[in-house]
Backbone as a ProteinNet text record, in pm:
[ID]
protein_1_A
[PRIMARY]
XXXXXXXXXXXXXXXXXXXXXXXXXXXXXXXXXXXXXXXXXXXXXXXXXXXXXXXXXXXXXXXXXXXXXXXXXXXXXXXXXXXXXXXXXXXXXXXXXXXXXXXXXXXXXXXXXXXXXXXXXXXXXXXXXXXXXXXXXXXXXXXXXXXXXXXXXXXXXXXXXXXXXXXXXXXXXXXXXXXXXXXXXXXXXXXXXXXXXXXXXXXXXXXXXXXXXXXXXXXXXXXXXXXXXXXXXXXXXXXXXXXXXXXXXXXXXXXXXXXXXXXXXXXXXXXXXXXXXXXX
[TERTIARY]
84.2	0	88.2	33.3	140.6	105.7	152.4	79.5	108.7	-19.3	-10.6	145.8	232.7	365.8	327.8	380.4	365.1	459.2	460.6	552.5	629.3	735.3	810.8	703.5	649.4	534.8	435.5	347.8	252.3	258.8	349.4	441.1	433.1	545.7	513.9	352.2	257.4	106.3	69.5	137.2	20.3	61.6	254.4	235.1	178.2	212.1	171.6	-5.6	-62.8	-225.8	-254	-238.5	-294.9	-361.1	-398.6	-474.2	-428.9	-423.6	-426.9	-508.9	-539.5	-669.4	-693.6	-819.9	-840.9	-718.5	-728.8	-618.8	-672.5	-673.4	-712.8	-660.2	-776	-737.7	-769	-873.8	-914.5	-1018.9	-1061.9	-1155.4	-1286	-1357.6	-1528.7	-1562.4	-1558.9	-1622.8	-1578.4	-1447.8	-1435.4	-1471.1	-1526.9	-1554.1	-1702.9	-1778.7	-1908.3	-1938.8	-1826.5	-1878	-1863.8	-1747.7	-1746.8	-1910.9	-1900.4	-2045.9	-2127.5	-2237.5	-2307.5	-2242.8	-2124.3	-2107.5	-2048.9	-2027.6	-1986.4	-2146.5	-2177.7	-2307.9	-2385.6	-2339.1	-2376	-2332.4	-2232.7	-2162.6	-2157.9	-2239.2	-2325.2	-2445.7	-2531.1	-2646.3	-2619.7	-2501.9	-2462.4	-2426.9	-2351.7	-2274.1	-2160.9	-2029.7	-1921.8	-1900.9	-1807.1	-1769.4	-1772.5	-1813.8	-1855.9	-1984.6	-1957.8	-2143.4	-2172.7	-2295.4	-2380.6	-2344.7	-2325.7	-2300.8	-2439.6	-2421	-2522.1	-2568.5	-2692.5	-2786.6	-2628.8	-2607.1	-2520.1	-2411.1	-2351.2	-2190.5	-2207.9	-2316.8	-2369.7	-2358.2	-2423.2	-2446.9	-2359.7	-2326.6	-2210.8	-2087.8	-2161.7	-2029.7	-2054.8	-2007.5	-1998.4	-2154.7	-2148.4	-2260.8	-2388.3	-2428.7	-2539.6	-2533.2	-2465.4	-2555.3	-2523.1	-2483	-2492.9	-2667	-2663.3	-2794.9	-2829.8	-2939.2	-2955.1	-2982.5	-2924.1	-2985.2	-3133.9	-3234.7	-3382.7	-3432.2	-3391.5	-3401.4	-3284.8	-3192.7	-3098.9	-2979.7	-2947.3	-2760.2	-2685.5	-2652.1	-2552.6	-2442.4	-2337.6	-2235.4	-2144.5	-2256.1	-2230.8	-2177	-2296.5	-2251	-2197.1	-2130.6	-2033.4	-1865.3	-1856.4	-1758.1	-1632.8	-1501.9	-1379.9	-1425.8	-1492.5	-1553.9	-1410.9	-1287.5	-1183.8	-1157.5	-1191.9	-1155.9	-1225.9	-1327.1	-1410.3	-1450	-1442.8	-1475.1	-1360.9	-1314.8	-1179.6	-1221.6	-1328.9	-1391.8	-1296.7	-1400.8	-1294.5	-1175.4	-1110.8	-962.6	-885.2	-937.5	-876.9	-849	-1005.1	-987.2	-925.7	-924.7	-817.4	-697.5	-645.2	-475.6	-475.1	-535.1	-539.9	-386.3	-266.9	-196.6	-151	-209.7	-193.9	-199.6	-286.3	-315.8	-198.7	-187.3	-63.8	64.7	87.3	167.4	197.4	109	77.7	129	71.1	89.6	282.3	290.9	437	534.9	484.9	509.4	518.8	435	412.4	444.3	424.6	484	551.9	632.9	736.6	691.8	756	722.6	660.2	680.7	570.7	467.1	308.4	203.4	123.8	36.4	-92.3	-249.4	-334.3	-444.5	-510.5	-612.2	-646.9	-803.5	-821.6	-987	-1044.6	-1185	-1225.6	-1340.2	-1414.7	-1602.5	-1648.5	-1770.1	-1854.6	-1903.6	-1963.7	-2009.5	-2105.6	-2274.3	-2339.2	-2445.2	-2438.9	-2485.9	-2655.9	-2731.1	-2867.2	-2931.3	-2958.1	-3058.3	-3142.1	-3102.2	-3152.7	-3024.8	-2934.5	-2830.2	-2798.1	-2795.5	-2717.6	-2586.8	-2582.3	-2412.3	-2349.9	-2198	-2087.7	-2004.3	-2083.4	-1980.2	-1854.9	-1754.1	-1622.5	-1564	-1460	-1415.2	-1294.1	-1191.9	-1069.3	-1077.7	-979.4	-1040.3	-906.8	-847.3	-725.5	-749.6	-664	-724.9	-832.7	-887.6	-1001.2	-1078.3	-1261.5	-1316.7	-1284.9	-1355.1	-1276.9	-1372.6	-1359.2	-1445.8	-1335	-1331.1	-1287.4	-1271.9	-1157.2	-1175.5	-1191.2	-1248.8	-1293.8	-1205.5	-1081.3	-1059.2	-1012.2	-1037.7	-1011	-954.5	-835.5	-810.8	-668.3	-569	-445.7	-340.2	-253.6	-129.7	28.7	87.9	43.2	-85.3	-144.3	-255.2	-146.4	-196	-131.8	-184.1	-266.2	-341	-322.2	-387.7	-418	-541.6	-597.3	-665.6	-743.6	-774.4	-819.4	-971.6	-1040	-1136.3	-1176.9	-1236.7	-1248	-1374.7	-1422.6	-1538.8	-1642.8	-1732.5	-1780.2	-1867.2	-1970.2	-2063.2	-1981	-2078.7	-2028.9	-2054.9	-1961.1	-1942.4	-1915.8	-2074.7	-2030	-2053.4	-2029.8	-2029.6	-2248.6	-2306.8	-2439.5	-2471.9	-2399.7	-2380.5	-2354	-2310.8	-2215.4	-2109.7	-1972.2	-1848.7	-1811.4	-1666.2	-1575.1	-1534.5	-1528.1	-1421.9	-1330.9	-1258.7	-1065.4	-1070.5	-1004.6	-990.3	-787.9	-755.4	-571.9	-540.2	-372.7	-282.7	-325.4	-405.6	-464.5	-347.6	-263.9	-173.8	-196.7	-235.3	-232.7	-417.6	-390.3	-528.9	-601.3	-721.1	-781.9	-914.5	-921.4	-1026.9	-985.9	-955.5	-950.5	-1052.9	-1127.1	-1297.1	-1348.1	-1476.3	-1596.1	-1638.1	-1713.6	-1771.3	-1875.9	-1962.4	-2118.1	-2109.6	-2134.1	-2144.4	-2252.7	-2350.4	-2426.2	-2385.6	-2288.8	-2242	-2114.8	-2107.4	-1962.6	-1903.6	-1913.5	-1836	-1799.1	-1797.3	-1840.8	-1702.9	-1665.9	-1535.8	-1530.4	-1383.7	-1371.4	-1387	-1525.9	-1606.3	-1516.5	-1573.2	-1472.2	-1572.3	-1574.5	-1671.8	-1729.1	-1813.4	-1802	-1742.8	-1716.1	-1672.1	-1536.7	-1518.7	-1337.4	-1298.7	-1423.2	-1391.2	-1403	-1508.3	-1504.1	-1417.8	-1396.6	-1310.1	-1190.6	-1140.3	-1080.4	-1087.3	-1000.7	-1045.9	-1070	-1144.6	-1232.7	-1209.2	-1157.6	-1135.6	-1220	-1319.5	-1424.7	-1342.1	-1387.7	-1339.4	-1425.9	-1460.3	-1533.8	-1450.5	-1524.2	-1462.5	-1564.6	-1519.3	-1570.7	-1591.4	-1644.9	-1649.3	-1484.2	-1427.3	-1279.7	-1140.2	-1176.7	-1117.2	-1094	-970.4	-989.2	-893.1	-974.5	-837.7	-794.1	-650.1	-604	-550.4	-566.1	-568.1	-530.8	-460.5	-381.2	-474.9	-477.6	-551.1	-603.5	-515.9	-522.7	-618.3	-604.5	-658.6	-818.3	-889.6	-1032.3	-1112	-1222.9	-1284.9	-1386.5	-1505.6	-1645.8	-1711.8	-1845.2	-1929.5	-2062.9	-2111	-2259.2	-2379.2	-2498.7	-2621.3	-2581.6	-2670.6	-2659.9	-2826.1	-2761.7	-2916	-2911.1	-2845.2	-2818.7	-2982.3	-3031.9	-3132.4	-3105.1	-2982.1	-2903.9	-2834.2	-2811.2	-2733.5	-2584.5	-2504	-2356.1	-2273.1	-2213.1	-2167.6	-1977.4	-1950.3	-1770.3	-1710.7	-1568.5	-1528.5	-1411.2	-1388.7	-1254.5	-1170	-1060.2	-928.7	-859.7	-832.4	-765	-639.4	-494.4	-390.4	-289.2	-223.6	-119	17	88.5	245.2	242.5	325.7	349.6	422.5	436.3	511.3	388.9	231.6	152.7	50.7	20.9	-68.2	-204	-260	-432.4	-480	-600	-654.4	-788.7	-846.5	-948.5	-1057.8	-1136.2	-1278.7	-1396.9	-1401.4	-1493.7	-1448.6	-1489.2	-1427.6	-1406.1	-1304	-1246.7	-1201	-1146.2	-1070	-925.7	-844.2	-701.2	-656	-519.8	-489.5	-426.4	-392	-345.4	-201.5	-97.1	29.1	-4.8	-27.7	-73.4	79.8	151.7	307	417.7	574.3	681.1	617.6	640.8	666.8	635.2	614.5	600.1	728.7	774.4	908.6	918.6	782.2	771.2	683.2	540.6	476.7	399.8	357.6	278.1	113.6	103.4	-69.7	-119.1	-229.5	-295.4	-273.3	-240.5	-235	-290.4	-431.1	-466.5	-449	-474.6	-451.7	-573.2	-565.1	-677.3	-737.1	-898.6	-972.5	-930.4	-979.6	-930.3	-1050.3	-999.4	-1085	-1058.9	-1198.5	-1174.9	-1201.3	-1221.5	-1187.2	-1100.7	-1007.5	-840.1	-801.3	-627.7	-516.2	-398.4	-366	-304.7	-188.9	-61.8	15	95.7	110	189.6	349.7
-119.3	0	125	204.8	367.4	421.3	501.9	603	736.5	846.8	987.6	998.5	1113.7	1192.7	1314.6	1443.4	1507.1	1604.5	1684.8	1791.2	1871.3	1927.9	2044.4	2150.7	2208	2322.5	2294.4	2165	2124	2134.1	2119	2109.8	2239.7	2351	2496.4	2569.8	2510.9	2585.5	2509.3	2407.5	2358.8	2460.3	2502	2548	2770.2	2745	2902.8	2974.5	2851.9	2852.1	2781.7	2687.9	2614.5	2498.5	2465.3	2341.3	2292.1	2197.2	2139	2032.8	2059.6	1963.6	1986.3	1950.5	1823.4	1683.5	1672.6	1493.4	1398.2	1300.5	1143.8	1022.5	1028.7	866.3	763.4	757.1	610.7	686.9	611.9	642.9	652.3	740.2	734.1	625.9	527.5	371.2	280.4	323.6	224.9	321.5	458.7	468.4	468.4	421.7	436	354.4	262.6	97.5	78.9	158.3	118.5	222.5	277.6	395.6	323.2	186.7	113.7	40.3	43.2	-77.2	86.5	203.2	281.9	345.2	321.4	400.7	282.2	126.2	52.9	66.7	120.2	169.7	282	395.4	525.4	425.4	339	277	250.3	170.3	151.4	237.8	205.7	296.7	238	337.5	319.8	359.4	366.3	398.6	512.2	630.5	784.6	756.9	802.9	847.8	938	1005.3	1104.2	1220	1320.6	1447.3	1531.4	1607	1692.2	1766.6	1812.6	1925.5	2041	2073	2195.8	2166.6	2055.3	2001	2008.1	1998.1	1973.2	2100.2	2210.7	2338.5	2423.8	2443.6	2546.4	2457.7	2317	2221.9	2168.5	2088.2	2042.9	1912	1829.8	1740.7	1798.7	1924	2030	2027.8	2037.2	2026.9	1941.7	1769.3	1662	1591.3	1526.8	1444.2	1384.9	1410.5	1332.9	1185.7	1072.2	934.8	900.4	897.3	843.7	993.7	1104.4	1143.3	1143.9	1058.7	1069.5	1163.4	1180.3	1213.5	1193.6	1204.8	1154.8	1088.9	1141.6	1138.6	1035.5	938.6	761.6	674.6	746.3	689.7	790.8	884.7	915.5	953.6	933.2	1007.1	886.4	887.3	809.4	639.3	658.1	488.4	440.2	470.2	424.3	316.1	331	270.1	110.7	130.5	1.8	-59.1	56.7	-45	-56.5	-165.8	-200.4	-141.1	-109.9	-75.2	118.6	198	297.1	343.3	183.8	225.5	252.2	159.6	137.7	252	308.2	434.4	557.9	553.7	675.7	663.9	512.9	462.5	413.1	508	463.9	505	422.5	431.4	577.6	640.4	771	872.4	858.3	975.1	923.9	813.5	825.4	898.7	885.9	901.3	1037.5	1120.6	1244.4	1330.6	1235.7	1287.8	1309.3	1205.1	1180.4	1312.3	1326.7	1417.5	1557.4	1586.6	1700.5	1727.8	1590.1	1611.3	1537	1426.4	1319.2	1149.8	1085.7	964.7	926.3	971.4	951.6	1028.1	924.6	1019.6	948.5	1004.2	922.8	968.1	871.5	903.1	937.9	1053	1094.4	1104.9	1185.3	1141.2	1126.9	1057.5	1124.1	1097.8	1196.9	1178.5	1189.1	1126	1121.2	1279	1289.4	1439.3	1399	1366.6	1374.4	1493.1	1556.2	1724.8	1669.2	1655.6	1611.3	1736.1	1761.7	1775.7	1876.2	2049.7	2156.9	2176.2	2093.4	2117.7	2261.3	2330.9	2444.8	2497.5	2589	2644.1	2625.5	2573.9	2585.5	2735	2792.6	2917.1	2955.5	3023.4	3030.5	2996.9	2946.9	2930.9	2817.7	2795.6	2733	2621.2	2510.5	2393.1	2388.6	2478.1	2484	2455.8	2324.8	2294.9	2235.1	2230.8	2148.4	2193.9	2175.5	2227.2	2359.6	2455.4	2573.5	2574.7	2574.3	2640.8	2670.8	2797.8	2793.4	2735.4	2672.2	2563.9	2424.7	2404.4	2259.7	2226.5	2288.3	2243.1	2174.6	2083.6	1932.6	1933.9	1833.5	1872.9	1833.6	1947.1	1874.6	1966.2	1955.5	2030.3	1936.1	2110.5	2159.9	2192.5	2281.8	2237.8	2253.3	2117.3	2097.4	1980.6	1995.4	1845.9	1920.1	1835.9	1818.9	1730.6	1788.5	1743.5	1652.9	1527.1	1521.9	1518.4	1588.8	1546.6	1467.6	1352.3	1251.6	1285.8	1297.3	1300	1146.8	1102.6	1013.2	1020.4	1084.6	1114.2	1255	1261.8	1405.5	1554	1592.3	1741.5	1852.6	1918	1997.9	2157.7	2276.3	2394.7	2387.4	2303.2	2352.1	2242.4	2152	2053.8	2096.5	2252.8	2312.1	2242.7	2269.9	2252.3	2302.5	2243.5	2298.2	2436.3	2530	2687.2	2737.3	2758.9	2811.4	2965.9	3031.1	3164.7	3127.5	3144.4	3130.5	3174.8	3137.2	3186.9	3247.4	3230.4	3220.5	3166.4	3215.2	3153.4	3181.8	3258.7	3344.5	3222.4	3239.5	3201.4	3331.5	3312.9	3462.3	3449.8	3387.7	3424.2	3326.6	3364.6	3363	3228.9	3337.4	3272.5	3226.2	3168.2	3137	3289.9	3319.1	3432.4	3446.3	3276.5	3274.5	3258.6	3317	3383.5	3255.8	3213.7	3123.2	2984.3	2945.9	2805.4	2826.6	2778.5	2767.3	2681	2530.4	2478.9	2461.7	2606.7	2618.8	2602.1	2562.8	2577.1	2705.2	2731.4	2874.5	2942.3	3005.8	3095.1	3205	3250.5	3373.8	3469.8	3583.2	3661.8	3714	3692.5	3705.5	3820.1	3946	4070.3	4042.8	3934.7	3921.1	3898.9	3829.8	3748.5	3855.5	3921.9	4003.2	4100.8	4118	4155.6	4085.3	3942.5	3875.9	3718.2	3657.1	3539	3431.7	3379.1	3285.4	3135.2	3039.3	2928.4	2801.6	2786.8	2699.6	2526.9	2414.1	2292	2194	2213.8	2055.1	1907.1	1858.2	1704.6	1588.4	1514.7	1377.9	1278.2	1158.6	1074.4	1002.8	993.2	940.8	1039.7	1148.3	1293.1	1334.1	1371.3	1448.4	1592.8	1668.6	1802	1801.7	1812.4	1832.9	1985.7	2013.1	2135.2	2152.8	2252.8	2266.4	2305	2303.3	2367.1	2499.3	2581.8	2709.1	2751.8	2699.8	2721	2778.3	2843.9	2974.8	2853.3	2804.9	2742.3	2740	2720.7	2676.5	2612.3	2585.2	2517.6	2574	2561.8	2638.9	2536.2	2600.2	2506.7	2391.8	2277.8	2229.5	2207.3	2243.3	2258.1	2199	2026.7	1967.8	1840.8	1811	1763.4	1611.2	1616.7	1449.2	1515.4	1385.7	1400.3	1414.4	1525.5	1517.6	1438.1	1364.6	1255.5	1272.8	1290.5	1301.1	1252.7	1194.8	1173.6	1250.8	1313.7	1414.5	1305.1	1296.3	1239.1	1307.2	1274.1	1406.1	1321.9	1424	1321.7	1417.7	1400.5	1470.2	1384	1441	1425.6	1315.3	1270.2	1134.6	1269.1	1370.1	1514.4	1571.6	1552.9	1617.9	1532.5	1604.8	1527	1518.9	1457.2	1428.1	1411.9	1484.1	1442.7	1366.5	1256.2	1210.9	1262.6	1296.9	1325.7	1207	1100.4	978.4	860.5	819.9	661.1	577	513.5	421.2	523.1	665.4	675.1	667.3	683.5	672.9	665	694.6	723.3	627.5	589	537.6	520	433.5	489.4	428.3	520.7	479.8	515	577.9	557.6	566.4	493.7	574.1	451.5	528.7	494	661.4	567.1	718.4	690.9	801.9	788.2	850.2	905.5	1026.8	934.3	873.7	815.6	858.3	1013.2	1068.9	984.8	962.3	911.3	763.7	718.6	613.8	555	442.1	417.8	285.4	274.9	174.8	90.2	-56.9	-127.1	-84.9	-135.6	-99	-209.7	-185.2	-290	-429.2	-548.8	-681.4	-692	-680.5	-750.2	-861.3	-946.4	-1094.5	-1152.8	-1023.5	-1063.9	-1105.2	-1000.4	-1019.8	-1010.9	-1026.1	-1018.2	-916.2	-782.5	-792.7	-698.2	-640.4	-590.8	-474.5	-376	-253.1	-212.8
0	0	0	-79.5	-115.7	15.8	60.7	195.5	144.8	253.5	160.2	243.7	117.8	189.1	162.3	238.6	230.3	165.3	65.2	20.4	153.1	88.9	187.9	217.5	50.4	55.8	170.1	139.6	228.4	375.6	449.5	564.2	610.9	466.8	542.2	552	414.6	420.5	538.5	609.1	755.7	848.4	841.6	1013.6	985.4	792.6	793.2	829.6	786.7	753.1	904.7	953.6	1039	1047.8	885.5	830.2	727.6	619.2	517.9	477.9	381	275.8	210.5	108.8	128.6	108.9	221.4	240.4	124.7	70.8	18.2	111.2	203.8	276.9	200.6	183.4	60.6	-52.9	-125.1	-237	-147.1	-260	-199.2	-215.3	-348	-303.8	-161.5	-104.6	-2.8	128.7	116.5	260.5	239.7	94.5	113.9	150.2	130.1	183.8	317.5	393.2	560.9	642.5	525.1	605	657.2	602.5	692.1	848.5	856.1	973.9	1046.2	976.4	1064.1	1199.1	1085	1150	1237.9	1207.1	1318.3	1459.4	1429.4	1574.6	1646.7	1537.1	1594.5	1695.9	1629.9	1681.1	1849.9	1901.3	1967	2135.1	2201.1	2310	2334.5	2380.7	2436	2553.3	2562.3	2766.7	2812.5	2694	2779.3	2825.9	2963.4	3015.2	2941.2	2964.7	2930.2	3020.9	2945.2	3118.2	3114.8	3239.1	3237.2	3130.4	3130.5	3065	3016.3	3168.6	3197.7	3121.7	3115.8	3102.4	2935.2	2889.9	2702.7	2718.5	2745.6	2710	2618.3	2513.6	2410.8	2366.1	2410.3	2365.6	2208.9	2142.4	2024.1	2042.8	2118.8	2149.2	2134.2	2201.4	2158.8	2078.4	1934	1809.4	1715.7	1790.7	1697.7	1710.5	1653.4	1582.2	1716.5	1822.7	1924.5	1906.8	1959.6	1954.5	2001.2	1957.4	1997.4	2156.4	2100.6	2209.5	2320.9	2327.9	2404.6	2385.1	2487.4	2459.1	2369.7	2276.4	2192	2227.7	2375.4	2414.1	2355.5	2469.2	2433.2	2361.5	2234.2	2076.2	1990.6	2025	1917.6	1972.3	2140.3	2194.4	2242.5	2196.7	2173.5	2154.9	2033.6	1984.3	1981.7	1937.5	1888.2	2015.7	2116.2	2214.8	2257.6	2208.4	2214.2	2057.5	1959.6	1829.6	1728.2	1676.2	1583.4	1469.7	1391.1	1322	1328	1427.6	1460.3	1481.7	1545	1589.1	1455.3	1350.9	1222.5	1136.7	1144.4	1045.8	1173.2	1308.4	1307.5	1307.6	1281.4	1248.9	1142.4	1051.1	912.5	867.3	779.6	757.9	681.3	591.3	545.2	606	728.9	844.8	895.2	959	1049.1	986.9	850.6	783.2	816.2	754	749.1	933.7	1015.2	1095.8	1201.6	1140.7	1116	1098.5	988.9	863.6	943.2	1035.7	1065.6	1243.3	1300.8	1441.3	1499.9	1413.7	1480.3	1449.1	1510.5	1504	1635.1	1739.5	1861.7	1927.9	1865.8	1902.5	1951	2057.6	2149.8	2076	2037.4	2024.5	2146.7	2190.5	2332.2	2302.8	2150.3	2165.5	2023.3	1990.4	1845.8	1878.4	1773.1	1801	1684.5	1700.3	1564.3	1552.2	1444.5	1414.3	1321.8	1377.4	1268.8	1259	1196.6	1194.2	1132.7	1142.2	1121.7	952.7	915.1	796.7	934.2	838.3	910.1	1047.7	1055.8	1229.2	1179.9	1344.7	1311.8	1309.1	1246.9	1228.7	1409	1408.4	1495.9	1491	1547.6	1533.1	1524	1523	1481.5	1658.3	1652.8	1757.8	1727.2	1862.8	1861.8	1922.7	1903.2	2001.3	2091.1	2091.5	2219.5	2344.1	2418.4	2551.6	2557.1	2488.8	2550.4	2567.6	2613.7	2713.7	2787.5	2826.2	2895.2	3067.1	3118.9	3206.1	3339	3421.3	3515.6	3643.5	3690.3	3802.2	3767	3613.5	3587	3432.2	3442.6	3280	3288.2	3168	3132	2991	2929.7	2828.3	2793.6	2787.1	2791.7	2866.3	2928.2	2994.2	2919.3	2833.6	2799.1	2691.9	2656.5	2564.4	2383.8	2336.5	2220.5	2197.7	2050.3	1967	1838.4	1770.7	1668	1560.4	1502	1501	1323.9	1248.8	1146.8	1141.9	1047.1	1033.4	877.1	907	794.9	794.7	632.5	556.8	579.3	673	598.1	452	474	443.9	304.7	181.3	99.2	215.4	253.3	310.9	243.5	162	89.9	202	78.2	126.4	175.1	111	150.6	257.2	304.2	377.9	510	487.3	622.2	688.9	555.5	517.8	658.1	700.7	797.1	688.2	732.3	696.4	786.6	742.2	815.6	841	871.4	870.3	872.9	767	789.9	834.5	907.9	953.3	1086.6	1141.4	1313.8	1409.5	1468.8	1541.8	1717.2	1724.7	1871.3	1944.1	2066.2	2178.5	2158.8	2098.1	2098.6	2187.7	2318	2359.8	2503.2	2630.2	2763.3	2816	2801.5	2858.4	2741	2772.6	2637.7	2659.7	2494.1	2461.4	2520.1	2532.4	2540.2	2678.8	2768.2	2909.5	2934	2916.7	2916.4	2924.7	2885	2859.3	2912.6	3051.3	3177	3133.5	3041.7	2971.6	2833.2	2759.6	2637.2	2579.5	2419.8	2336.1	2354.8	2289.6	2295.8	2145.4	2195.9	2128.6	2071.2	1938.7	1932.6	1867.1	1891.9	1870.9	1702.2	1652.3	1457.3	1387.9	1477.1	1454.8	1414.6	1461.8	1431.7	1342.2	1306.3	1154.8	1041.9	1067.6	961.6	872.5	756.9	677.9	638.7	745.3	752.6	582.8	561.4	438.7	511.7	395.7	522.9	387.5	400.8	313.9	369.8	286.9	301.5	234.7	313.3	330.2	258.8	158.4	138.6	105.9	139.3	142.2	107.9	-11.2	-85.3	13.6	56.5	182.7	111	241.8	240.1	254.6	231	216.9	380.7	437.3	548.6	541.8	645	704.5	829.4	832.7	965.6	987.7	1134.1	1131.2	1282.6	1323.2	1461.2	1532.6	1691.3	1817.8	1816.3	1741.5	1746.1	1602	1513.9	1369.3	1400.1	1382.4	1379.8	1302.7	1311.3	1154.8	1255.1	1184.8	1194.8	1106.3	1152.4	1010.8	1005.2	888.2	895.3	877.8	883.8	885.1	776.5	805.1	662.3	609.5	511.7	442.8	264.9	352.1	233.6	193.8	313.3	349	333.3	400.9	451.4	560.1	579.5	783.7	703.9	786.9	711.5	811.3	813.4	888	852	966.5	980.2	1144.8	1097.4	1246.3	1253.9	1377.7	1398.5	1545.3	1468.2	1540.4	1564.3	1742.7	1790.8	1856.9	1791.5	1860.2	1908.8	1987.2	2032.1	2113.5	2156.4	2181.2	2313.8	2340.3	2462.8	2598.4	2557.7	2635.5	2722	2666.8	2688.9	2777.2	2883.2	3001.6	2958.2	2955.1	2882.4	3026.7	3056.8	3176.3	3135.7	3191.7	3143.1	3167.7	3056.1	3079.1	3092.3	3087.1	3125.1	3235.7	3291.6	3326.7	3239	3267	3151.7	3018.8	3055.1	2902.1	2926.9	2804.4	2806	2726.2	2694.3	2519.7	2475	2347.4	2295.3	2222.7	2234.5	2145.8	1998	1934.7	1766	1648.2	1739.6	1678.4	1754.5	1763.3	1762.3	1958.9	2051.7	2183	2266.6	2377.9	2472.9	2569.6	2605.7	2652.2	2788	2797.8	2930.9	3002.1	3000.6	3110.4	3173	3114.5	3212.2	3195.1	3122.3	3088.3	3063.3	3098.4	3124.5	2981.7	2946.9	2791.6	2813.9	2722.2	2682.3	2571.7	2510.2	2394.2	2287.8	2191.6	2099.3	2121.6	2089.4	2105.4	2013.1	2024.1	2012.6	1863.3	1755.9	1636.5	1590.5	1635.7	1621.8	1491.8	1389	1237.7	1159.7	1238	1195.5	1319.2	1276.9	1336.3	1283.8	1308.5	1204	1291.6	1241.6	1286.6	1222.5	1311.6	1259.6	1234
[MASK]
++++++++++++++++++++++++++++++++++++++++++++++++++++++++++++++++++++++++++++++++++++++++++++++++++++++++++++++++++++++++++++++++++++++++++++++++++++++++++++++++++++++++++++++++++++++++++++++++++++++++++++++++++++++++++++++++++++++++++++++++++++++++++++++++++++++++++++++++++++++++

C-alpha cells in the first residue's frame, strides 16, 4: 500500500495557515462501503457516560444528531476505544503518515467523536479547540494544551452541507474565557466581529477525504441545508510530552506511533478484532 507523503510546501502551508486539505485517505467507493457498519456503531454505546444538561451546554454534542431522544455522548464520543472498526480508520496508515510528517514519530491518540450534523443542524460558530473544554476551576483537556486534530469526511461534506471553513494563519489564543457567558463549559467561542473583513477558506470534502488542522486554527461550520445528515469523524492526537486528563471513566490514550518515553498518561490497547489479526 502507497501512503499519503507530504511535500516540503505542504508542511510549510500547515504550520503558515494552520490546516491542510483536502487529504485522500481512501476512495469514496471504499468509505461508502465502511459507512453502513460505521453508523452501526453510531447505533450503539461506548464507555462515555452522558453528562449533564449543563456540562452539554455550548459544547460540540449540543448540536450533533440526538440518539432516539438521548444524549448523543455515548454513541459518538472516543468509539476508537471500544470499536476495531474505529480504531482502524483513526490509524489509518496515510493519516498516520501524514501525521508523522508534521509532528514526529511519537504520538498518542487521546480522543475522536462522531459528528453527525442532522438535515436543518445548526451552524458551529467560529471558535478554537485549544485545551479542551474551557471552564474555570474545571478544565479538562491537555497540559500543555497541544493536539491536533483530522477530520475525515464520511458522508459528501459539501459547502451547503455546512463545510468545515478556516480563517488562515490564526496563530495566537484569541479568547480567555468562552464568549457565550451562558455556557460555563463552552469551546472557545470567538466573537463574529473578528472574523469580519478577515479570508475565510471553506473545506469541502468527498467521503474518504480528510483536514487536519492545529488547536489554534479559527474554523467553523454552517447550517446544513443539504437535506441528509452530514456525517464526519474528527481524530484528535497529540504528543506522549503532553498530560491528557481524562474526561470519562475508563478513558485513556493510545500509542498509535513511535513509543512514549515520558509516562505521564494512562495508555490503553486498541480494542481486540476478532476478524483479523493484524500488525503494525
Amino acid at each position: 500500500m502507497t501512503h499519503l507523503t507530504l511535500t516540503d510546501k505542504q508542511r510549510a502551508d500547515y504550520r503558515d495557515q494552520g490546516f491542510l486539505g483536502p487529504l485522500p485517505l481512501m476512495s469514496v467507493e471504499e468509505m461508502t462501503g465502511l459507512r453502513p457498519e460505521l453508523e452501526a456503531v453510531l447505533g450503539t454505546v461506548g464507555l462515555a457516560s452522558a453528562p449533564s444538561a449543563e456540562q452539554t451546554r455550548g459544547r460540540l454534542a449540543s448540536l450533533v444528531e440526538a440518539k432516539e431522544g438521548k444524549n448523543p455522548v455515548p454513541a459518538i464520543e472516543s468509539r476508537h476505544l471500544d470499536s476495531p472498526l474505529v480504531h482502524r480508520l483513526c490509524t489509518h496508515p496515510s493519516l498516520l503518515a501524514v501525521a508523522r510528517a508534521l509532528y514526529g514519530d511519537d504520538l498518542l491518540l487521546w480522543r475522536s467523536t462522531f459528528i453527525a450534523k442532522a438535515s436543518g443542524g445548526p451552524e458551529f460558530r467560529w471558535h478554537q479547540d485549544w485545551g479542551g473544554v474551557f471552564s474555570p476551576g474545571e478544565e479538562y483537556g491537555l497540559e500543555p494544551p497541544l493536539h491536533f486534530t483530522f477530520w475525515i469526511a464520511i458522508s459528501d461534506v459539501t459547502p451547503e452541507a455546512g463545510c468545515l471553513q478556516f480563517v488562515p494563519g490564526v496563530r495566537a489564543v484569541l479568547s480567555a474565557v468562552p464568549s457565550d457567558k451562558s455556557a460555563a463549559r463552552a469551546t472557545m467561542l470567538v466573537p463574529d466581529d473578528f472574523v469580519e473583513g478577515r479570508p475565510i477558506v471553506p473545506m469541502p470534502l468527498r467521503p474518504g477525504e480528510c483536514v487536519v488542522f492545529t488547536d489554534r486554527a479559527l474554523h467553523s461550520s454552517g447550517i446544513n441545508q443539504s437535506g441528509r445528515t452530514r456525517l464526519g469523524l474528527a481524530v484528535r492526537l497529540t504528543l506522549p510530552s503532553v498530560q491528557v486528563r481524562p474526561h470519562f471513566p475508563g478513558h485513556a490514550c493510545q500509542i498509535v506511533s513511535g513509543e512514549d518515553r515520558v509516562g505521564l498518561n494512562q495508555i490503553t490497547q486498541p480494542p481486540r478484532d476478532e476478524r483479523s489479526v493484524t500488525s503494525r
